[in-house]
Short mmCIF file of C-alpha atoms and ligand atoms in Angstrom, two decimals:
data_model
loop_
_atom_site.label_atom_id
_atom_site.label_comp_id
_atom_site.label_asym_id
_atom_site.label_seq_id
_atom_site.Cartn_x
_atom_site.Cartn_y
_atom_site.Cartn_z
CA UNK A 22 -29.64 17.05 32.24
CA UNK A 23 -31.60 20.20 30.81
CA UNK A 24 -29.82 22.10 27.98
CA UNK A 25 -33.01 23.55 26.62
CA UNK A 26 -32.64 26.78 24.72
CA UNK A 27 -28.69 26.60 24.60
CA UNK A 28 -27.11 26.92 21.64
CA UNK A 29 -24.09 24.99 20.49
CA UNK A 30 -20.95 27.21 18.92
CA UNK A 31 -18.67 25.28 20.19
CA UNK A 32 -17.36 23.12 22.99
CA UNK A 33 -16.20 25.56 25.10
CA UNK A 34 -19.62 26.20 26.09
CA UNK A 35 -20.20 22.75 26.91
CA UNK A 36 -19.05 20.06 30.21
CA UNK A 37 -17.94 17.34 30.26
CA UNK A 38 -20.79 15.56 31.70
CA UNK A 39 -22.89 17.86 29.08
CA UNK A 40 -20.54 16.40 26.31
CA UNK A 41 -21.32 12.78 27.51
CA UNK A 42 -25.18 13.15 28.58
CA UNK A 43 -25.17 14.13 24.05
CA UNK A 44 -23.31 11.08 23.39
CA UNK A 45 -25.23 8.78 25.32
CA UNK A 46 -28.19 10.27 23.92
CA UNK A 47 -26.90 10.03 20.74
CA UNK A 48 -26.12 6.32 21.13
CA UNK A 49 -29.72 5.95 22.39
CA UNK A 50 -31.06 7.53 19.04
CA UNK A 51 -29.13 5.31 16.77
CA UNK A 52 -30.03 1.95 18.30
CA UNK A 53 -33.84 3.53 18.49
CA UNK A 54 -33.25 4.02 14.24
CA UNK A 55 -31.87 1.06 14.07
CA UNK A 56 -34.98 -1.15 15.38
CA UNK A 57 -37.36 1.52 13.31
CA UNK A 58 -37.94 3.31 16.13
CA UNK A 59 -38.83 7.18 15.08
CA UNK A 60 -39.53 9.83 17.68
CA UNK A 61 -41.82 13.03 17.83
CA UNK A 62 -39.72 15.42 19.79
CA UNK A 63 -39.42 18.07 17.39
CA UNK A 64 -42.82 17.76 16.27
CA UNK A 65 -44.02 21.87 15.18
CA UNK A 66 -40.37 22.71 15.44
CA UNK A 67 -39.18 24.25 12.35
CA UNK A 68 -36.01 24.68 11.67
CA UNK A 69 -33.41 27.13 9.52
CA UNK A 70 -30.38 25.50 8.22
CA UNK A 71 -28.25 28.43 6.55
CA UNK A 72 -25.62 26.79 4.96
CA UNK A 73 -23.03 29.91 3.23
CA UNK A 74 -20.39 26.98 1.73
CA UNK A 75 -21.06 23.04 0.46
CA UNK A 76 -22.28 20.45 2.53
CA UNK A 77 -22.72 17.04 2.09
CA UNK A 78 -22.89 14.91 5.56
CA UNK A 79 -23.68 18.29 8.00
CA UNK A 80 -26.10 19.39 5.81
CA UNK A 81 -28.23 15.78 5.31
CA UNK A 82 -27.72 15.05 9.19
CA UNK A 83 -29.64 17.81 10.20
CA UNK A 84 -32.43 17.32 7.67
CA UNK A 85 -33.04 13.78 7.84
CA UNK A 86 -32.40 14.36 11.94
CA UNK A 87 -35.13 17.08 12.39
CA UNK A 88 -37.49 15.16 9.95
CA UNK A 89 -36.82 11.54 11.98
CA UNK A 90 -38.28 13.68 15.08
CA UNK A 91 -40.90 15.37 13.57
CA UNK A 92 -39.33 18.77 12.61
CA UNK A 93 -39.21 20.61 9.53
CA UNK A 94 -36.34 22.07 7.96
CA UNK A 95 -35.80 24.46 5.75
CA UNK A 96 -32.51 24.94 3.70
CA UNK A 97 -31.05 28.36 3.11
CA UNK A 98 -28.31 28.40 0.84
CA UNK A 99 -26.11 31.67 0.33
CA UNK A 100 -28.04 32.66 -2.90
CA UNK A 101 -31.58 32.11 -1.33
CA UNK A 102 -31.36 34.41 1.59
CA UNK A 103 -30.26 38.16 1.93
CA UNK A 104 -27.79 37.36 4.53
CA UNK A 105 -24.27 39.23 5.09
CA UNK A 106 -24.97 40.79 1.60
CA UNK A 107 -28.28 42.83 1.55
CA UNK A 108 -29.45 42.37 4.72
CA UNK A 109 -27.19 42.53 8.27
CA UNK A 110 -26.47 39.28 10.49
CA UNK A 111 -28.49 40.99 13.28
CA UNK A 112 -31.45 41.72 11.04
CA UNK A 113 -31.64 38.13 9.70
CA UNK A 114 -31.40 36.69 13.11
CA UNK A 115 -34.48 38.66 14.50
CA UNK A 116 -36.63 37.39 11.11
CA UNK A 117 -35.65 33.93 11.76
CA UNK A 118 -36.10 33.87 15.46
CA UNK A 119 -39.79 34.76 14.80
CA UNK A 120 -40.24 32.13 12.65
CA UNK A 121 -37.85 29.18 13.60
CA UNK A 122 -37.67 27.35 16.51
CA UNK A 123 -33.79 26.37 15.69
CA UNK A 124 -31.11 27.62 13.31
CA UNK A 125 -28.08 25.77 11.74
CA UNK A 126 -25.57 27.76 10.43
CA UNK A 127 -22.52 26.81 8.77
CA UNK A 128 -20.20 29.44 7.45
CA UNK A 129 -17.06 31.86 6.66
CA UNK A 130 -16.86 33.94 10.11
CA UNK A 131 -17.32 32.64 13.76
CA UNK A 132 -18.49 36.05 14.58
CA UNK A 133 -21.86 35.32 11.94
CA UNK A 134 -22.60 31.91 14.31
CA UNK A 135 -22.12 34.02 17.55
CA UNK A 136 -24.37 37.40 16.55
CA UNK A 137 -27.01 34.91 14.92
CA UNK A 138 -27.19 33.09 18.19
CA UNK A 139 -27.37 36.68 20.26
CA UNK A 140 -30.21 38.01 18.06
CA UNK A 141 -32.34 35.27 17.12
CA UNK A 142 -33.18 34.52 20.47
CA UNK A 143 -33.45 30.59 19.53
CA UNK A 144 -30.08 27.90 19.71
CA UNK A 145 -28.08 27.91 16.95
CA UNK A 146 -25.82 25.23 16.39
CA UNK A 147 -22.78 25.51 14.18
CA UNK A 148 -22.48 23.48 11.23
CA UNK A 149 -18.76 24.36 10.47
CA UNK A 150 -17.19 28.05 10.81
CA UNK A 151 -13.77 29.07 9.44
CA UNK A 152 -12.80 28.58 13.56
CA UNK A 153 -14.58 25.53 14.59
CA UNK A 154 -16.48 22.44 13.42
CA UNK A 155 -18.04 21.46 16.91
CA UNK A 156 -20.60 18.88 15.65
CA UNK A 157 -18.08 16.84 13.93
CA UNK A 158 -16.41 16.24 17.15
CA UNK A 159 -19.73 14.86 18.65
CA UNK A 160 -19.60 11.84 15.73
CA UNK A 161 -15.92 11.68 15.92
CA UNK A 162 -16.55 10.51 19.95
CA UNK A 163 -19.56 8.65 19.47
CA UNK A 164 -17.44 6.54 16.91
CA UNK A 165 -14.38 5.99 19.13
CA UNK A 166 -16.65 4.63 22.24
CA UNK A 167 -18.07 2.54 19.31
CA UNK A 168 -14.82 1.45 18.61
CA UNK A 169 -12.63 1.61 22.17
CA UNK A 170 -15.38 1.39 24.10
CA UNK A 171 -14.12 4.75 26.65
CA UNK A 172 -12.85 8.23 25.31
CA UNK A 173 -10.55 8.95 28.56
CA UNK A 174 -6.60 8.05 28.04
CA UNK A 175 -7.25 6.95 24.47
CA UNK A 176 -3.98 8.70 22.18
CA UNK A 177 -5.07 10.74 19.58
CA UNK A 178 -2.98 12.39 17.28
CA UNK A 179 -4.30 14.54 14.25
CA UNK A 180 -2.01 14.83 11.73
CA UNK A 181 -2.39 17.90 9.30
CA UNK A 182 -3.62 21.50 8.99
CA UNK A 183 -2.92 21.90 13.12
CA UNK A 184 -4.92 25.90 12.69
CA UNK A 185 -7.92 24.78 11.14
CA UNK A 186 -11.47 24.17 12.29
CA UNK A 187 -11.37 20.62 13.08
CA UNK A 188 -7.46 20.71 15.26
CA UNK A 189 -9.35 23.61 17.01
CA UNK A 190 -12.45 21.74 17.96
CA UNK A 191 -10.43 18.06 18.56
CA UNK A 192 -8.11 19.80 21.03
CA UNK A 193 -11.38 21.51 22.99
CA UNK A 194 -13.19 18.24 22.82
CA UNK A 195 -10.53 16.21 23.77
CA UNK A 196 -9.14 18.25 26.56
CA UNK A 197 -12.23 18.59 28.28
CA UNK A 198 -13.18 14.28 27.74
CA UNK A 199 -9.81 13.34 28.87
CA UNK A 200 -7.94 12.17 25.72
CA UNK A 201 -4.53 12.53 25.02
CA UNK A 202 -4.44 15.19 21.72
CA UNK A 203 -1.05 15.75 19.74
CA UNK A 204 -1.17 17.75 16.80
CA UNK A 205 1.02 16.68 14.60
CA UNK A 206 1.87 19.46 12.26
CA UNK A 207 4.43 21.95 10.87
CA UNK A 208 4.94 25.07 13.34
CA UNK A 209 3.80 27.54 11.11
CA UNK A 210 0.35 25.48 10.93
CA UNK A 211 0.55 25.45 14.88
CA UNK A 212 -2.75 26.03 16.68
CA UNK A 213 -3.14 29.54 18.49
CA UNK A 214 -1.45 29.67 21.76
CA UNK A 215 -4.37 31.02 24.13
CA UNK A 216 -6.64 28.15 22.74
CA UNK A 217 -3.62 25.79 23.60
CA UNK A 218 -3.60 27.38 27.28
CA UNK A 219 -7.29 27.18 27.91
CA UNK A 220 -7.27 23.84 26.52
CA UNK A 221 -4.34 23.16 28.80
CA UNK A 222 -6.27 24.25 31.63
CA UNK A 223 -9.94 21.36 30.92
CA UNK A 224 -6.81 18.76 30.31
CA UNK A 225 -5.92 19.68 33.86
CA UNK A 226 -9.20 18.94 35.12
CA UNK A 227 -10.10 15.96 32.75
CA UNK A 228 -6.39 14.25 33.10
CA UNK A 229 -5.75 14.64 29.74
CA UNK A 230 -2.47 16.15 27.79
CA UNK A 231 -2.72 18.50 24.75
CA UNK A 232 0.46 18.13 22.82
CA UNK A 233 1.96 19.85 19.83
CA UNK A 234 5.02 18.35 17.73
CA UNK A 235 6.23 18.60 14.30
CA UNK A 236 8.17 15.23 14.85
CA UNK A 237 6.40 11.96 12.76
CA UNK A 238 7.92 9.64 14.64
CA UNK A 239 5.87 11.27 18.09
CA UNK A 240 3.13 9.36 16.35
CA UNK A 241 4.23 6.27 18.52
CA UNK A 242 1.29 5.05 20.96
CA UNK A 243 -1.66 6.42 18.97
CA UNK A 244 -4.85 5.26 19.36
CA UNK A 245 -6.31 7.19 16.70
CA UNK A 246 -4.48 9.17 13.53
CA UNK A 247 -6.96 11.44 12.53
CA UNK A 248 -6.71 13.68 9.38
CA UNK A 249 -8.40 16.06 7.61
CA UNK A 250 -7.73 18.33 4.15
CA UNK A 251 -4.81 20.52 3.98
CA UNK A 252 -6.90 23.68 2.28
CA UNK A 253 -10.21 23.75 4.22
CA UNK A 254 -12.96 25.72 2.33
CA UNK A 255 -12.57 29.00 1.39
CA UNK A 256 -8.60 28.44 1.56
CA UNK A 257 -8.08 26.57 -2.08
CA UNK A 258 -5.89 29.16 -3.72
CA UNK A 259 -3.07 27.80 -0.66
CA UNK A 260 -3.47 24.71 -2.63
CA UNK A 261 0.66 24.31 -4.00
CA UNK A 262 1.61 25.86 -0.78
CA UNK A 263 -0.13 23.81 1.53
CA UNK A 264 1.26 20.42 -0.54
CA UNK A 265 4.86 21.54 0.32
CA UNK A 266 4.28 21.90 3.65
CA UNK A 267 2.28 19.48 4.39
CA UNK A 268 3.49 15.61 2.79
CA UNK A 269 5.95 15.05 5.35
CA UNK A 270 2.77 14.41 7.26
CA UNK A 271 0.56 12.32 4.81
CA UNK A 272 -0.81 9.46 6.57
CA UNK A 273 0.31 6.65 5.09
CA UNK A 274 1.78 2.84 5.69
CA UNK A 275 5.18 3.80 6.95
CA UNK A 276 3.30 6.91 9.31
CA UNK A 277 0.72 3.70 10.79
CA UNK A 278 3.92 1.69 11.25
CA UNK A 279 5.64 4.42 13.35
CA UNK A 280 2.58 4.20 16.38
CA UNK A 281 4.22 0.41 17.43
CA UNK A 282 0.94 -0.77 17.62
CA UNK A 283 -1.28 -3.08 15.64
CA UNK A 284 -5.07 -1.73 16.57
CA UNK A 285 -4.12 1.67 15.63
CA UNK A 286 -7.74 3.30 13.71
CA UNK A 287 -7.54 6.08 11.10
CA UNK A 288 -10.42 8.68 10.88
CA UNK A 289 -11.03 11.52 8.57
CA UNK A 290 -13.98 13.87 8.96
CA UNK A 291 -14.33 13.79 4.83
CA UNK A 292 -14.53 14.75 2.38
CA UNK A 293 -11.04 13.41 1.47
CA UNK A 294 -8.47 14.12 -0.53
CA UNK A 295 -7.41 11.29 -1.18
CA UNK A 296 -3.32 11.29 -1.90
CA UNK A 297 -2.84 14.25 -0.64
CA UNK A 298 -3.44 14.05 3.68
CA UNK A 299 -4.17 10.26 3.05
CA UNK A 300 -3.12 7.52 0.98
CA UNK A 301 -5.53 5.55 -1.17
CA UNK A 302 -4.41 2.37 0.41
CA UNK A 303 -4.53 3.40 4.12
CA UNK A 304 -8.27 5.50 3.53
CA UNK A 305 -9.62 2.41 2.30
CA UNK A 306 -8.37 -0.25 4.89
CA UNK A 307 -10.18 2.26 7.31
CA UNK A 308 -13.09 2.81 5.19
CA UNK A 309 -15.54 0.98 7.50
CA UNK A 310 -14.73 3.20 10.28
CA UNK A 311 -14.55 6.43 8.46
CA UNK A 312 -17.96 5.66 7.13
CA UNK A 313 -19.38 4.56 10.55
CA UNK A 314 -17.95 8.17 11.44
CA UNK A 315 -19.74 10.03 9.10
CA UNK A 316 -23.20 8.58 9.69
CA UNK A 317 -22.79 9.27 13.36
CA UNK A 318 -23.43 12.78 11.93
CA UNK A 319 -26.45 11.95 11.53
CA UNK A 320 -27.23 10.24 15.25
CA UNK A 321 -25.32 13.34 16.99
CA UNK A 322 -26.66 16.25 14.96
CA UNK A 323 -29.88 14.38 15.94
CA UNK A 324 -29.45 14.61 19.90
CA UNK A 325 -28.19 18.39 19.70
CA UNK A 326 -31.49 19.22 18.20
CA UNK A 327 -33.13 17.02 20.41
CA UNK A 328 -31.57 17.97 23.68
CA UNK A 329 -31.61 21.81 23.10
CA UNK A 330 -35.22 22.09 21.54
CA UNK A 331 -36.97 18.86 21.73
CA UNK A 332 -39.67 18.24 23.54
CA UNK A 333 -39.36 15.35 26.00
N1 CP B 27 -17.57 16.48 7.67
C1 CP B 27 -18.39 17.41 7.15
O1 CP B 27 -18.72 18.42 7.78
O2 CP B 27 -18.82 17.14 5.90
P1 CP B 27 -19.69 18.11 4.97
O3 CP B 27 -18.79 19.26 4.58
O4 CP B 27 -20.08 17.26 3.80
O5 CP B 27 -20.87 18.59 5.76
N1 NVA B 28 -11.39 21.74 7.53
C1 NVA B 28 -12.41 21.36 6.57
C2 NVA B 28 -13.46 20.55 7.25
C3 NVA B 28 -14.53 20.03 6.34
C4 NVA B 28 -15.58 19.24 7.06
C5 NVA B 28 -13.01 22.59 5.94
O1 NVA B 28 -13.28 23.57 6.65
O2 NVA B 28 -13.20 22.61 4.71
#
């Protein structure tokens, strides 16, 4: 599988074979770091990560993945650089591409990711946009074949915010792998109905179902509740708002209870807020898997770098 030079917006752009050919690559990096087992791939590679809002787990994947390969990264946080204030996207994207071999960019505006991408002339991979939060799925997947041991025919359901970055980029991810999504969410948090039809359209292929419901009890069967925060970055003054509309859908005891199953696994791409989109209780009983979750990060973020700029 070659996917040299491709950049990574989001999963739209990617197979499903692609999709898997990451994860297994992924898997092969984290058993390599687990028996000390380093590689050189990105050795001369240098690479941007722009980072225009907080990051704790994209940001530290991507250094500590370029460095385990032999890359260097540089981080360029909103007040270091001239981007989107004194200097255009499309300027900022031809300096970089003449002096990085990769860019990370993680942002307000899906429209910044896409321009950097068509002027820097190098990948860029998103790191989170106000539309999609692509990398995060990769971890998510790597941890339920950890955990299930397949992806296809597995029920998901996310429960939460069903318009925000992550429902977007669960519902491509899973459509095109074959999982059963349901978003389980008010209807005025409903995802956008043309990504629900294209989606519609890789479940077709894949044999998977994309699902939307404001109905708790449609929680029965699930695999996997997965959550997220009710006011994603940038979206904090919806804060009272958002609390309202949103408890009825609080993962909690009696929400676990409703699936009718005992193996049922919570995940959360974090950071949390605890008692709001999960209880106390139910985040920690799951904390084991949440945590294996977020240092797949790591191992995924590794394998995009590697597989769209490493050298074999
Ligand atoms: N899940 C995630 O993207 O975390 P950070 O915001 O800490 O990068
Ligand atoms: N929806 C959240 C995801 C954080 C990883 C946000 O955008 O803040």
């Amino acid at each position: 599988m070659n996917l040299k030079g491709r950049s990574f917006l989001t999963l739209k752009d990617y197979s499903q074979e692609e999709i898997e050919y990451l994860l297994n690559l992924a898997a092969k990096l984290k058993e390599n770091k687990k028996k000390g087992i380093l590689g050189q791939s990105l050795k001369g590679k240098n690479v941007a990560l722009i980072f225009e809002k907080p990051s704790t787990r994209t940001r530290c994947a991507f250094t500590i993945g370029c460095i385990d390969e032999g890359g260097h990264p540089e981080y360029l946080g909103r007040d270091d650089i001239q981007l989107g204030h004194k200097e255009s996207i499309e300027d900022t994207a031809r300096v970089l591409g003449r002096m990085f071999d990769g860019i990370e960019f993680r942002g307000f505006a899906h429209e910044s990711a896409e321009k950097l991408a068509k002027y820097s002339g190098v990948p860029v991979w998103n790191g989170l946009t106000d539309s999609y939060h692509p990398t995060q799925i990769l971890a998510d997947f790597l941890t339920l074949k950890e955990q299930f041991g397949k992806l296809e025919g597995l029920n998901l359901v996310y429960a939460g915010d069903g318009r925000n970055n992550m429902a977007n980029s669960l519902i491509i991810g899973s459509a095109k792998m074959g999982i059963n999504i349901t978003i389980l969410s008010p209807k005025t948090l409903w995802p956008d109905e043309q990504l629900i039809a294209l989606c519609n359209e890789y479940a077709s292929k894949s044999g998977g179902q994309v699902k939307l419901t404001d109905k708790v009890a449609d929680v029965a069967g699930a695999d996997v509740i997965y959550t997220d925060v009710w006011c994603s970055m940038g979206e904090e003054d919806l804060a009272a708002e958002r609390i309202k509309l949103l408890s009825p859908y609080q993962v909690n005891e009696d929400m676990l209870a409703m699936t009718g199953k005992s193996d049922t696994i919570v995940l959360h791409c974090l950071p949390a807020v605890k008692g709001n989109e999960v209880t106390y209780q139910v985040f920690e009983k799951f904390a084991k898997v949440i945590f294996d979750q977020a240092e797949n990060r790591m191992h995924t973020i590794k394998a995009i770098m590697v597989a769209t700029l490493g050298e074999e």
